[in-house]
Amino acid sequence: MSDTQKTATLTIDDKSFELPIHSPTAGPDVLDIRKLYGQAGVFTYDPGFTSTASCESTITYIDGEEGILLHRGYPIDQLAGKSHYLEVCFLLLYGYLPTATELENFETTITRHTMVHEQMINFFRGFRRDAHPMAIIVGVIGAMSAFYHDSTDINDPRQREVASHRLIAKMPTIAAMAYKYTVGQPFVYPRNDLDYASNFLRMCFAVPAEEYEVNPILARAMDRIFTLHADHEQNASTSTVRLASSSGANPFACIAAGIACLWGPAHGGANQACLEMLKEIGTPDRIPEFIARAKDKEDPFRLMGFGHRVYKNHDPRATVMKQSADEVLDLLGVEDNPLLQVAKELERVALSDPYFADKKLFPNVDFYSGIILEAMGFPTSMFTPIFALSRTVGWISQWKEQLSDPAHKIGRPRQLYLGETERDYSDIENR
Ligand code: ACO
C-alpha cells in the first residue's frame, strides 16, 4: 500500500471523519474508505463500481481518457508489434520480460502441459452437439478441479504455479475440442513442435484425412488476437475471478467463474454479437437505420463493439485490430470484404454523429476482431471462446497476485436495503 500523506475530510451532520488518500504510480488518487463503516456507521454506494478500486494491482494500467493500455508498464501496441503471446504471458505472470533462457523454459513448460486427461473426453460427450462452445468450456474448466488434485491447494505456491501453467496450456486444447465436438469432427491432439497460436489453429482446423499446413501469417494474426486480449485490469470477468478466489475456491473453479462472466454480450460476448450485427446490417445503405435504433432510448439495441466503461477516447487495441483485419483479408485475397466495408462505414458514420461523440463511444477491441476470426474460418460461436482462451493468463495473473497478498480478505459488498422492515409472518388462511 502506498504512503498516505494526503487525507480527505467527510462531514456527516456535525461530525467529521479523516479518510486517507493513496497515491498510485499512475492514475487518479484513491480514497481509502475501509474504516468508514467502523468510524461513521455508513456504507458507500457504487453499483457497477464506477468509482471504486476493488484491489491493489501492479499488472495492468489503463488511462481511458488518453487511450493508454500498459502491461507491467509496456504499451500494448509495442507488445502486439514486437512481442508474442507467450512472452506476454510470462510478463503478466512474473512481472518482467524474460531472458532468452527463461522464455525457452517457459515455452517448454507450457507446451508440455497442452494435453488434457484422456478421461476428460467423456465430459465433452455428455453435451449436445449444438451446445454453445462457451457452455462446454465453462463446464470442462470447472471439471479440471476433479482431475488435477495436485494443483488445487491454493496455499502451496508450487501448486499455484502448476495450476497456472496447466490453465494457460490446456485452454487452447479445450477450446479446440469444444469446437471439434460441435462440428462432429474427431479431436486433434496438440503437437509440441508448433507454437501456441499455430497449435490452436491446427487443433481447430486439421482433420485426420489430410495434412494441415499452418499459414504463418494467420498464426501471427491469431497470436496478436491472443495478445490484445491477454489482460485488462479489473474488468467484470477478472473481478469475478478475484471474488470467487477471495473465498479460497480452487483455481479451476475461479477461472470457470470468469469464463461464465465473460460470456455476456456486454463483455466478451460482444465479438459474436458484433459480427452478427454487421451481418444483419449487410450493406452500407442500411447503416442509418441501425444508427437511429442505437440512438433511440425506447429501443434496447446498441451498436455492438462500440463503447467501453473505461476508454473514453479510443481503445488502443482496436487500432491494432483494425490494421490486422486489413492485413489478414489482404493475405487471404478477400478484397472488398462486405463486412469490413460495413464496419468501416459504420465506424465513420458513428464517429461523425454527435450522439456517439457526446457519450464518448468509440469502437472497442471487438469491433474488428470478429471480421478477422471469420476470415480465418471460425464460426461466430467460437469468438468468445477465443477471447476466454486469451484472457486466461490475465485472470490467472490477477488471481496469483491476489493470493500472494497476505492481507487479502473475502469479497463481501454491502447494500442499500430498500425492502420491507421487520413484519410478522401471517398464516396462509389470513392472507
Ligand atoms: N450503442 C449505443 N449507445 C450506447 C452504447 C452503444 N454501444 N454504449 C453505451 N451507450 C449509451 C448508453 O445508452 C448510455 O446512454 P444514456 O447516458 O443516455 O443513458 C451511455 O451511452 C452510457 O452507457 P452505459 O451503459 O451507462 O455505459 P457503461 O460504461 O456502463 O457500459 C458497455 C459500457 C457495456 C461496454 C456499453 O458501452 C455497451 O453495452 N457496449 C456494447 C457492447 C460491447 O461492445 N461490449 C464490449 C465491451 S469491451 C470488452 O468487453 C472487450
Tab-separated table of C-alpha atoms and ligand atoms in Angstrom:
chain	number	residue	atom	x	y	z
A	1	MET	CA	0.000	0.000	0.000
A	2	SER	CA	1.379	3.426	-0.921
A	3	ASP	CA	2.154	6.091	1.686
A	4	THR	CA	-0.824	8.107	2.776
A	5	GLN	CA	0.127	11.711	3.347
A	6	LYS	CA	-2.982	13.270	1.865
A	7	THR	CA	-6.359	12.940	3.532
A	8	ALA	CA	-9.940	13.881	2.748
A	9	THR	CA	-12.477	15.049	5.275
A	10	LEU	CA	-16.004	13.715	5.199
A	11	THR	CA	-18.616	15.581	7.214
A	12	ILE	CA	-21.883	13.887	8.168
A	13	ASP	CA	-24.230	16.074	10.211
A	14	ASP	CA	-21.832	17.757	12.658
A	15	LYS	CA	-19.170	15.037	12.744
A	16	SER	CA	-16.034	14.965	10.571
A	17	PHE	CA	-14.012	11.932	9.555
A	18	GLU	CA	-10.486	11.884	8.124
A	19	LEU	CA	-10.057	9.478	5.215
A	20	PRO	CA	-6.564	8.553	3.961
A	21	ILE	CA	-5.765	9.079	0.272
A	22	HIS	CA	-3.388	6.715	-1.528
A	23	SER	CA	-1.302	7.944	-4.447
A	24	PRO	CA	-0.837	5.373	-7.214
A	25	THR	CA	2.196	5.255	-9.529
A	26	ALA	CA	-0.223	6.328	-12.303
A	27	GLY	CA	-3.889	7.287	-12.421
A	28	PRO	CA	-6.179	9.105	-10.012
A	29	ASP	CA	-5.679	9.179	-6.235
A	30	VAL	CA	-7.668	6.604	-4.284
A	31	LEU	CA	-9.722	7.489	-1.239
A	32	ASP	CA	-9.440	4.765	1.407
A	33	ILE	CA	-12.858	4.104	2.945
A	34	ARG	CA	-12.074	0.766	4.576
A	35	LYS	CA	-12.576	2.085	8.111
A	36	LEU	CA	-15.533	4.291	7.218
A	37	TYR	CA	-18.275	1.992	8.465
A	38	GLY	CA	-16.472	1.351	11.746
A	39	GLN	CA	-15.941	5.071	12.319
A	40	ALA	CA	-19.008	6.736	10.795
A	41	GLY	CA	-21.511	3.866	10.592
A	42	VAL	CA	-22.274	4.485	6.897
A	43	PHE	CA	-21.749	2.451	3.730
A	44	THR	CA	-20.767	3.837	0.331
A	45	TYR	CA	-22.951	3.165	-2.715
A	46	ASP	CA	-21.385	2.364	-6.088
A	47	PRO	CA	-23.213	-0.328	-8.089
A	48	GLY	CA	-21.198	-1.098	-11.203
A	49	PHE	CA	-18.019	0.008	-9.388
A	50	THR	CA	-17.728	3.177	-11.460
A	51	SER	CA	-15.656	4.946	-8.792
A	52	THR	CA	-14.410	2.062	-6.673
A	53	ALA	CA	-10.959	0.448	-6.658
A	54	SER	CA	-11.505	-3.148	-5.560
A	55	CYS	CA	-7.840	-4.057	-5.056
A	56	GLU	CA	-4.204	-3.019	-5.371
A	57	SER	CA	-2.503	-4.254	-8.521
A	58	THR	CA	0.817	-3.924	-10.353
A	59	ILE	CA	-0.155	-5.791	-13.511
A	60	THR	CA	-2.069	-3.612	-15.971
A	61	TYR	CA	-2.681	0.113	-16.217
A	62	ILE	CA	-5.336	1.789	-18.351
A	63	ASP	CA	-5.769	5.516	-18.933
A	64	GLY	CA	-9.206	5.611	-20.512
A	65	GLU	CA	-9.096	9.325	-21.310
A	66	GLU	CA	-5.822	9.039	-23.227
A	67	GLY	CA	-6.442	5.560	-24.688
A	68	ILE	CA	-3.388	4.031	-22.990
A	69	LEU	CA	-3.023	0.347	-22.043
A	70	LEU	CA	0.181	-0.848	-20.345
A	71	HIS	CA	1.058	-4.355	-19.177
A	72	ARG	CA	3.709	-4.142	-16.446
A	73	GLY	CA	4.463	-0.712	-17.931
A	74	TYR	CA	4.851	-1.798	-21.567
A	75	PRO	CA	2.425	-0.230	-24.115
A	76	ILE	CA	0.076	-2.703	-25.799
A	77	ASP	CA	0.987	-1.556	-29.320
A	78	GLN	CA	4.671	-2.352	-28.650
A	79	LEU	CA	3.777	-5.751	-27.223
A	80	ALA	CA	1.424	-6.528	-30.134
A	81	GLY	CA	4.061	-5.401	-32.661
A	82	LYS	CA	7.307	-6.723	-31.160
A	83	SER	CA	6.456	-9.453	-28.667
A	84	HIS	CA	4.283	-12.560	-28.865
A	85	TYR	CA	1.612	-14.115	-26.699
A	86	LEU	CA	3.680	-16.498	-24.566
A	87	GLU	CA	6.228	-13.800	-23.808
A	88	VAL	CA	3.331	-11.520	-22.764
A	89	CYS	CA	2.023	-14.381	-20.596
A	90	PHE	CA	5.400	-14.554	-18.852
A	91	LEU	CA	5.406	-10.775	-18.437
A	92	LEU	CA	1.916	-10.741	-16.900
A	93	LEU	CA	2.606	-13.689	-14.609
A	94	TYR	CA	6.086	-12.785	-13.383
A	95	GLY	CA	6.258	-9.001	-13.855
A	96	TYR	CA	9.270	-8.646	-16.174
A	97	LEU	CA	10.368	-9.510	-19.714
A	98	PRO	CA	12.080	-12.910	-19.685
A	99	THR	CA	15.646	-13.620	-20.769
A	100	ALA	CA	16.027	-15.955	-23.755
A	101	THR	CA	16.600	-18.933	-21.431
A	102	GLU	CA	13.644	-18.070	-19.197
A	103	LEU	CA	11.395	-17.727	-22.221
A	104	GLU	CA	12.547	-21.012	-23.684
A	105	ASN	CA	11.936	-22.791	-20.381
A	106	PHE	CA	8.507	-21.197	-20.032
A	107	GLU	CA	7.525	-22.140	-23.593
A	108	THR	CA	8.688	-25.710	-22.990
A	109	THR	CA	6.671	-25.918	-19.759
A	110	ILE	CA	3.509	-24.625	-21.422
A	111	THR	CA	3.985	-26.856	-24.457
A	112	ARG	CA	4.357	-29.941	-22.245
A	113	HIS	CA	1.087	-29.252	-20.438
A	114	THR	CA	-1.133	-28.908	-23.502
A	115	MET	CA	-2.737	-32.380	-23.434
A	116	VAL	CA	-5.811	-32.914	-21.283
A	117	HIS	CA	-6.508	-36.030	-19.253
A	118	GLU	CA	-7.879	-38.585	-21.723
A	119	GLN	CA	-10.828	-39.325	-19.458
A	120	MET	CA	-11.989	-35.719	-19.810
A	121	ILE	CA	-13.180	-36.603	-23.313
A	122	ASN	CA	-16.167	-38.189	-21.572
A	123	PHE	CA	-17.256	-34.777	-20.350
A	124	PHE	CA	-17.449	-33.475	-23.908
A	125	ARG	CA	-19.551	-36.438	-24.942
A	126	GLY	CA	-22.173	-35.505	-22.355
A	127	PHE	CA	-23.011	-32.279	-24.188
A	128	ARG	CA	-25.440	-31.908	-27.059
A	129	ARG	CA	-23.670	-31.329	-30.360
A	130	ASP	CA	-25.403	-27.983	-30.746
A	131	ALA	CA	-24.208	-26.742	-27.341
A	132	HIS	CA	-22.519	-23.347	-27.448
A	133	PRO	CA	-18.743	-23.914	-27.081
A	134	MET	CA	-18.743	-21.470	-24.132
A	135	ALA	CA	-21.187	-23.763	-22.299
A	136	ILE	CA	-18.834	-26.690	-22.859
A	137	ILE	CA	-15.710	-24.742	-21.894
A	138	VAL	CA	-17.127	-23.329	-18.666
A	139	GLY	CA	-18.125	-26.865	-17.629
A	140	VAL	CA	-14.880	-28.555	-18.627
A	141	ILE	CA	-12.623	-25.941	-16.999
A	142	GLY	CA	-14.626	-26.273	-13.769
A	143	ALA	CA	-14.287	-30.046	-14.072
A	144	MET	CA	-10.483	-29.768	-14.206
A	145	SER	CA	-10.610	-29.475	-10.431
A	146	ALA	CA	-11.896	-33.058	-10.435
A	147	PHE	CA	-8.783	-34.261	-12.302
A	148	TYR	CA	-5.834	-32.169	-11.249
A	149	HIS	CA	-5.989	-32.605	-7.484
A	150	ASP	CA	-2.263	-31.989	-7.180
A	151	SER	CA	-2.703	-28.331	-8.171
A	152	THR	CA	-5.737	-27.222	-6.190
A	153	ASP	CA	-4.065	-26.313	-2.890
A	154	ILE	CA	-4.038	-22.531	-3.127
A	155	ASN	CA	-1.761	-22.216	-0.088
A	156	ASP	CA	1.088	-24.035	-1.836
A	157	PRO	CA	2.984	-21.672	-4.213
A	158	ARG	CA	4.231	-24.582	-6.338
A	159	GLN	CA	0.687	-25.938	-6.798
A	160	ARG	CA	-0.482	-22.429	-7.723
A	161	GLU	CA	2.228	-22.260	-10.367
A	162	VAL	CA	1.394	-25.692	-11.785
A	163	ALA	CA	-2.315	-24.751	-11.963
A	164	SER	CA	-1.354	-21.537	-13.798
A	165	HIS	CA	0.709	-23.422	-16.358
A	166	ARG	CA	-1.976	-26.054	-16.807
A	167	LEU	CA	-4.701	-23.499	-17.445
A	168	ILE	CA	-2.676	-21.466	-19.959
A	169	ALA	CA	-1.543	-24.650	-21.725
A	170	LYS	CA	-4.849	-26.524	-21.787
A	171	MET	CA	-7.256	-23.724	-22.654
A	172	PRO	CA	-6.465	-23.865	-26.416
A	173	THR	CA	-6.830	-27.647	-26.368
A	174	ILE	CA	-10.172	-27.465	-24.556
A	175	ALA	CA	-11.472	-24.616	-26.742
A	176	ALA	CA	-10.466	-26.523	-29.894
A	177	MET	CA	-12.074	-29.709	-28.560
A	178	ALA	CA	-15.302	-27.813	-27.841
A	179	TYR	CA	-15.279	-26.620	-31.457
A	180	LYS	CA	-14.480	-30.059	-32.899
A	181	TYR	CA	-17.248	-31.568	-30.809
A	182	THR	CA	-19.856	-29.126	-32.083
A	183	VAL	CA	-18.917	-29.782	-35.732
A	184	GLY	CA	-18.752	-33.541	-35.221
A	185	GLN	CA	-15.095	-33.959	-36.164
A	186	PRO	CA	-12.503	-36.015	-34.251
A	187	PHE	CA	-10.451	-34.229	-31.616
A	188	VAL	CA	-6.972	-33.225	-32.777
A	189	TYR	CA	-4.195	-33.673	-30.212
A	190	PRO	CA	-1.708	-30.835	-29.614
A	191	ARG	CA	1.761	-31.009	-31.148
A	192	ASN	CA	4.884	-29.942	-29.308
A	193	ASP	CA	6.738	-28.721	-32.397
A	194	LEU	CA	4.216	-25.933	-33.035
A	195	ASP	CA	3.983	-22.557	-31.379
A	196	TYR	CA	0.958	-21.704	-29.224
A	197	ALA	CA	-1.129	-19.992	-31.941
A	198	SER	CA	-0.227	-22.479	-34.707
A	199	ASN	CA	-1.077	-25.355	-32.419
A	200	PHE	CA	-4.512	-23.872	-31.719
A	201	LEU	CA	-5.223	-23.303	-35.428
A	202	ARG	CA	-4.191	-26.868	-36.199
A	203	MET	CA	-6.295	-28.344	-33.376
A	204	CYS	CA	-9.297	-26.429	-34.763
A	205	PHE	CA	-8.883	-26.943	-38.484
A	206	ALA	CA	-6.873	-30.126	-39.107
A	207	VAL	CA	-8.690	-33.354	-39.966
A	208	PRO	CA	-7.129	-36.856	-39.995
A	209	ALA	CA	-7.842	-37.286	-43.723
A	210	GLU	CA	-5.249	-34.748	-44.871
A	211	GLU	CA	-2.167	-32.806	-43.834
A	212	TYR	CA	-2.784	-29.361	-42.391
A	213	GLU	CA	-0.189	-26.655	-43.031
A	214	VAL	CA	-0.412	-23.708	-40.665
A	215	ASN	CA	-0.202	-20.431	-42.555
A	216	PRO	CA	2.438	-18.433	-40.608
A	217	ILE	CA	0.747	-15.105	-41.337
A	218	LEU	CA	-2.557	-16.377	-39.973
A	219	ALA	CA	-0.721	-17.798	-36.952
A	220	ARG	CA	0.810	-14.365	-36.384
A	221	ALA	CA	-2.644	-12.745	-36.615
A	222	MET	CA	-4.038	-15.340	-34.199
A	223	ASP	CA	-1.183	-14.693	-31.789
A	224	ARG	CA	-1.881	-10.950	-31.986
A	225	ILE	CA	-5.562	-11.509	-31.148
A	226	PHE	CA	-4.458	-13.526	-28.097
A	227	THR	CA	-2.011	-10.769	-27.102
A	228	LEU	CA	-4.554	-7.964	-27.474
A	229	HIS	CA	-6.981	-9.763	-25.159
A	230	ALA	CA	-4.449	-11.014	-22.593
A	231	ASP	CA	-5.400	-8.764	-19.682
A	232	HIS	CA	-7.441	-5.659	-18.965
A	233	GLU	CA	-7.131	-4.966	-15.227
A	234	GLN	CA	-10.290	-5.137	-13.088
A	235	ASN	CA	-12.954	-5.783	-15.780
A	236	ALA	CA	-16.106	-7.779	-14.987
A	237	SER	CA	-14.695	-11.273	-15.579
A	238	THR	CA	-11.403	-10.555	-13.796
A	239	SER	CA	-13.288	-9.125	-10.829
A	240	THR	CA	-15.430	-12.278	-10.888
A	241	VAL	CA	-12.297	-14.426	-10.724
A	242	ARG	CA	-10.965	-12.355	-7.818
A	243	LEU	CA	-14.288	-12.522	-5.970
A	244	ALA	CA	-14.535	-16.292	-6.439
A	245	SER	CA	-10.925	-16.669	-5.332
A	246	SER	CA	-11.456	-14.500	-2.245
A	247	SER	CA	-13.395	-17.348	-0.621
A	248	GLY	CA	-10.459	-19.716	-1.152
A	249	ALA	CA	-12.012	-21.543	-4.134
A	250	ASN	CA	-9.633	-23.641	-6.255
A	251	PRO	CA	-8.085	-22.106	-9.391
A	252	PHE	CA	-10.119	-24.107	-11.900
A	253	ALA	CA	-13.393	-23.093	-10.217
A	254	CYS	CA	-12.268	-19.446	-10.195
A	255	ILE	CA	-11.383	-19.411	-13.888
A	256	ALA	CA	-14.681	-21.160	-14.719
A	257	ALA	CA	-16.443	-18.296	-12.893
A	258	GLY	CA	-14.511	-15.779	-15.024
A	259	ILE	CA	-15.485	-17.619	-18.214
A	260	ALA	CA	-19.164	-17.527	-17.204
A	261	CYS	CA	-18.991	-13.765	-16.678
A	262	LEU	CA	-17.105	-13.167	-19.918
A	263	TRP	CA	-19.857	-14.863	-21.908
A	264	GLY	CA	-22.318	-11.949	-21.643
A	265	PRO	CA	-22.805	-9.654	-24.669
A	266	ALA	CA	-21.809	-6.564	-22.670
A	267	HIS	CA	-18.362	-8.162	-22.171
A	268	GLY	CA	-16.663	-10.979	-24.106
A	269	GLY	CA	-19.844	-11.961	-25.924
A	270	ALA	CA	-19.682	-8.631	-27.776
A	271	ASN	CA	-17.422	-10.018	-30.520
A	272	GLN	CA	-20.031	-12.592	-31.548
A	273	ALA	CA	-22.847	-10.055	-31.176
A	274	CYS	CA	-20.877	-7.514	-33.233
A	275	LEU	CA	-20.331	-9.793	-36.200
A	276	GLU	CA	-23.961	-10.886	-36.117
A	277	MET	CA	-24.934	-7.207	-36.116
A	278	LEU	CA	-22.656	-6.438	-39.094
A	279	LYS	CA	-24.227	-9.338	-40.985
A	280	GLU	CA	-27.709	-8.119	-40.106
A	281	ILE	CA	-26.850	-4.639	-41.385
A	282	GLY	CA	-25.486	-6.323	-44.519
A	283	THR	CA	-24.917	-3.292	-46.738
A	284	PRO	CA	-23.735	0.272	-46.009
A	285	ASP	CA	-27.061	1.764	-47.138
A	286	ARG	CA	-28.778	0.218	-44.068
A	287	ILE	CA	-26.386	1.864	-41.604
A	288	PRO	CA	-28.557	4.969	-40.925
A	289	GLU	CA	-31.427	2.708	-39.829
A	290	PHE	CA	-29.206	0.956	-37.257
A	291	ILE	CA	-27.624	4.208	-36.082
A	292	ALA	CA	-31.134	5.570	-35.486
A	293	ARG	CA	-32.035	2.460	-33.494
A	294	ALA	CA	-28.877	2.730	-31.371
A	295	LYS	CA	-29.804	6.330	-30.531
A	296	ASP	CA	-33.458	5.561	-29.775
A	297	LYS	CA	-33.992	5.436	-25.992
A	298	GLU	CA	-37.065	3.211	-26.471
A	299	ASP	CA	-35.068	0.616	-28.410
A	300	PRO	CA	-32.739	-1.672	-26.393
A	301	PHE	CA	-30.470	-2.094	-29.459
A	302	ARG	CA	-26.861	-0.924	-29.014
A	303	LEU	CA	-24.040	-0.791	-31.510
A	304	MET	CA	-22.095	-3.895	-30.577
A	305	GLY	CA	-18.325	-3.449	-30.390
A	306	PHE	CA	-18.923	0.199	-29.529
A	307	GLY	CA	-18.385	1.879	-26.174
A	308	HIS	CA	-16.335	0.965	-23.149
A	309	ARG	CA	-16.591	1.575	-19.432
A	310	VAL	CA	-13.021	2.868	-19.230
A	311	TYR	CA	-11.942	4.047	-22.701
A	312	LYS	CA	-13.453	7.428	-23.474
A	313	ASN	CA	-11.123	8.474	-26.294
A	314	HIS	CA	-10.102	5.367	-28.197
A	315	ASP	CA	-9.383	1.721	-27.429
A	316	PRO	CA	-5.698	1.217	-28.341
A	317	ARG	CA	-6.391	-2.465	-29.006
A	318	ALA	CA	-8.986	-1.534	-31.644
A	319	THR	CA	-6.364	0.413	-33.618
A	320	VAL	CA	-4.068	-2.641	-33.838
A	321	MET	CA	-7.037	-4.926	-34.536
A	322	LYS	CA	-8.208	-2.761	-37.446
A	323	GLN	CA	-4.732	-2.918	-39.052
A	324	SER	CA	-4.703	-6.659	-38.506
A	325	ALA	CA	-8.100	-7.028	-40.202
A	326	ASP	CA	-6.753	-5.261	-43.286
A	327	GLU	CA	-3.616	-7.441	-43.339
A	328	VAL	CA	-5.449	-10.738	-42.878
A	329	LEU	CA	-8.093	-10.024	-45.506
A	330	ASP	CA	-5.377	-8.869	-47.875
A	331	LEU	CA	-3.428	-12.071	-47.284
A	332	LEU	CA	-6.480	-14.210	-47.845
A	333	GLY	CA	-7.173	-12.312	-51.044
A	334	VAL	CA	-10.577	-11.244	-49.737
A	335	GLU	CA	-10.854	-7.919	-51.446
A	336	ASP	CA	-13.798	-5.700	-50.658
A	337	ASN	CA	-14.977	-7.933	-47.826
A	338	PRO	CA	-18.571	-6.747	-47.358
A	339	LEU	CA	-18.441	-6.993	-43.555
A	340	LEU	CA	-15.259	-4.925	-43.419
A	341	GLN	CA	-16.872	-2.336	-45.692
A	342	VAL	CA	-19.928	-2.180	-43.417
A	343	ALA	CA	-17.721	-1.991	-40.291
A	344	LYS	CA	-15.567	0.830	-41.645
A	345	GLU	CA	-18.549	2.821	-42.858
A	346	LEU	CA	-20.426	2.225	-39.590
A	347	GLU	CA	-17.401	3.458	-37.647
A	348	ARG	CA	-17.138	6.543	-39.883
A	349	VAL	CA	-20.846	7.399	-39.608
A	350	ALA	CA	-20.974	6.797	-35.838
A	351	LEU	CA	-17.846	8.820	-35.109
A	352	SER	CA	-19.232	11.802	-37.010
A	353	ASP	CA	-22.565	11.621	-35.164
A	354	PRO	CA	-22.860	13.915	-32.107
A	355	TYR	CA	-24.697	11.181	-30.112
A	356	PHE	CA	-21.639	8.916	-30.101
A	357	ALA	CA	-19.151	11.802	-29.783
A	358	ASP	CA	-21.003	13.318	-26.798
A	359	LYS	CA	-21.211	9.968	-25.000
A	360	LYS	CA	-17.550	9.231	-25.896
A	361	LEU	CA	-18.417	5.982	-27.643
A	362	PHE	CA	-15.679	4.505	-29.859
A	363	PRO	CA	-15.027	1.090	-31.416
A	364	ASN	CA	-13.633	-1.319	-28.832
A	365	VAL	CA	-11.273	-4.271	-29.350
A	366	ASP	CA	-14.110	-6.470	-30.540
A	367	PHE	CA	-15.384	-4.251	-33.319
A	368	TYR	CA	-12.842	-5.679	-35.790
A	369	SER	CA	-11.769	-8.970	-34.168
A	370	GLY	CA	-14.781	-10.912	-35.447
A	371	ILE	CA	-14.031	-9.954	-39.047
A	372	ILE	CA	-10.536	-11.445	-38.739
A	373	LEU	CA	-11.764	-14.567	-36.967
A	374	GLU	CA	-14.460	-15.183	-39.548
A	375	ALA	CA	-11.965	-14.728	-42.376
A	376	MET	CA	-9.776	-17.348	-40.682
A	377	GLY	CA	-12.676	-19.793	-40.776
A	378	PHE	CA	-14.046	-19.589	-37.232
A	379	PRO	CA	-17.823	-19.640	-36.718
A	380	THR	CA	-19.186	-16.769	-34.599
A	381	SER	CA	-19.793	-19.144	-31.669
A	382	MET	CA	-16.004	-19.553	-31.324
A	383	PHE	CA	-15.275	-15.834	-30.973
A	384	THR	CA	-15.975	-15.631	-27.243
A	385	PRO	CA	-14.104	-18.896	-26.501
A	386	ILE	CA	-11.069	-17.373	-28.232
A	387	PHE	CA	-11.405	-14.318	-26.001
A	388	ALA	CA	-11.640	-16.626	-22.948
A	389	LEU	CA	-8.557	-18.536	-24.069
A	390	SER	CA	-6.600	-15.290	-24.462
A	391	ARG	CA	-7.799	-13.777	-21.168
A	392	THR	CA	-6.956	-16.882	-19.118
A	393	VAL	CA	-3.449	-15.567	-18.441
A	394	GLY	CA	-4.849	-12.252	-17.238
A	395	TRP	CA	-7.277	-13.972	-14.885
A	396	ILE	CA	-4.519	-16.203	-13.545
A	397	SER	CA	-2.046	-13.363	-13.084
A	398	GLN	CA	-4.636	-11.390	-11.127
A	399	TRP	CA	-5.607	-14.475	-9.127
A	400	LYS	CA	-1.951	-15.162	-8.306
A	401	GLU	CA	-1.387	-11.538	-7.328
A	402	GLN	CA	-4.412	-11.592	-5.034
A	403	LEU	CA	-3.322	-14.788	-3.276
A	404	SER	CA	0.226	-13.546	-2.753
A	405	ASP	CA	-1.114	-10.565	-0.791
A	406	PRO	CA	-1.225	-11.751	2.841
A	407	ALA	CA	-3.846	-9.094	3.663
A	408	HIS	CA	-6.437	-10.280	1.144
A	409	LYS	CA	-9.944	-10.757	2.520
A	410	ILE	CA	-13.128	-12.370	1.322
A	411	GLY	CA	-15.003	-10.005	-1.014
A	412	ARG	CA	-18.262	-9.099	0.621
A	413	PRO	CA	-20.069	-5.969	-0.638
A	414	ARG	CA	-22.715	-4.169	1.409
A	415	GLN	CA	-26.070	-2.994	0.100
A	416	LEU	CA	-28.550	-0.156	0.152
A	417	TYR	CA	-31.548	-2.073	1.525
A	418	LEU	CA	-34.916	-0.793	0.272
A	419	GLY	CA	-37.093	-3.784	1.167
A	420	GLU	CA	-39.655	-4.280	3.902
A	421	THR	CA	-38.651	-3.728	7.507
A	422	GLU	CA	-39.429	-6.464	10.013
A	423	ARG	CA	-43.043	-7.686	9.978
A	424	ASP	CA	-44.901	-10.684	11.384
A	425	TYR	CA	-45.495	-13.837	9.357
A	426	SER	CA	-49.184	-14.266	8.529
A	427	ASP	CA	-50.766	-17.710	8.306
A	428	ILE	CA	-51.909	-18.710	4.807
A	429	GLU	CA	-55.644	-18.519	5.626
A	430	ASN	CA	-55.244	-14.895	6.710
A	431	ARG	CA	-53.588	-13.558	3.501
B	1	ACO	N1	-24.623	1.905	-28.574
B	1	ACO	C1	-25.477	2.915	-28.281
B	1	ACO	N2	-25.475	3.597	-27.123
B	1	ACO	C2	-24.582	3.239	-26.203
B	1	ACO	C3	-23.652	2.194	-26.419
B	1	ACO	C4	-23.692	1.523	-27.654
B	1	ACO	N3	-22.844	0.507	-27.924
B	1	ACO	N4	-22.882	2.046	-25.328
B	1	ACO	C5	-23.303	2.952	-24.435
B	1	ACO	N5	-24.334	3.686	-24.964
B	1	ACO	C6	-25.035	4.810	-24.324
B	1	ACO	C7	-25.992	4.315	-23.263
B	1	ACO	O1	-27.284	4.118	-23.786
B	1	ACO	C8	-25.938	5.431	-22.239
B	1	ACO	O2	-26.778	6.477	-22.693
B	1	ACO	P1	-27.538	7.427	-21.611
B	1	ACO	O3	-26.461	8.102	-20.828
B	1	ACO	O4	-28.325	8.362	-22.481
B	1	ACO	O5	-28.382	6.510	-20.777
B	1	ACO	C9	-24.486	5.916	-22.317
B	1	ACO	O6	-24.031	5.567	-23.637
B	1	ACO	C10	-23.571	5.267	-21.292
B	1	ACO	O7	-23.755	3.862	-21.373
B	1	ACO	P2	-23.599	2.896	-20.125
B	1	ACO	O8	-24.240	1.581	-20.456
B	1	ACO	O9	-24.060	3.598	-18.887
B	1	ACO	O10	-22.013	2.756	-20.054
B	1	ACO	P3	-21.216	1.600	-19.360
B	1	ACO	O11	-19.872	2.129	-19.110
B	1	ACO	O12	-21.991	1.053	-18.208
B	1	ACO	O13	-21.191	0.427	-20.480
B	1	ACO	C11	-20.533	-1.005	-22.249
B	1	ACO	C12	-20.098	0.090	-21.250
B	1	ACO	C13	-21.224	-2.147	-21.500
B	1	ACO	C14	-19.302	-1.573	-22.928
B	1	ACO	C15	-21.510	-0.368	-23.287
B	1	ACO	O14	-20.849	0.667	-23.981
B	1	ACO	C16	-22.076	-1.401	-24.258
B	1	ACO	O15	-23.085	-2.052	-23.935
B	1	ACO	N6	-21.449	-1.585	-25.473
B	1	ACO	C17	-21.880	-2.578	-26.409
B	1	ACO	C18	-21.367	-3.965	-26.001
B	1	ACO	C19	-19.867	-4.106	-26.203
B	1	ACO	O16	-19.319	-3.788	-27.258
B	1	ACO	N7	-19.203	-4.645	-25.162
B	1	ACO	C20	-17.771	-4.929	-25.214
B	1	ACO	C21	-17.031	-4.164	-24.157
B	1	ACO	S1	-15.297	-4.338	-24.382
B	1	ACO	C22	-14.958	-5.887	-23.890
B	1	ACO	O17	-15.524	-6.487	-23.026
B	1	ACO	C23	-13.840	-6.476	-24.575
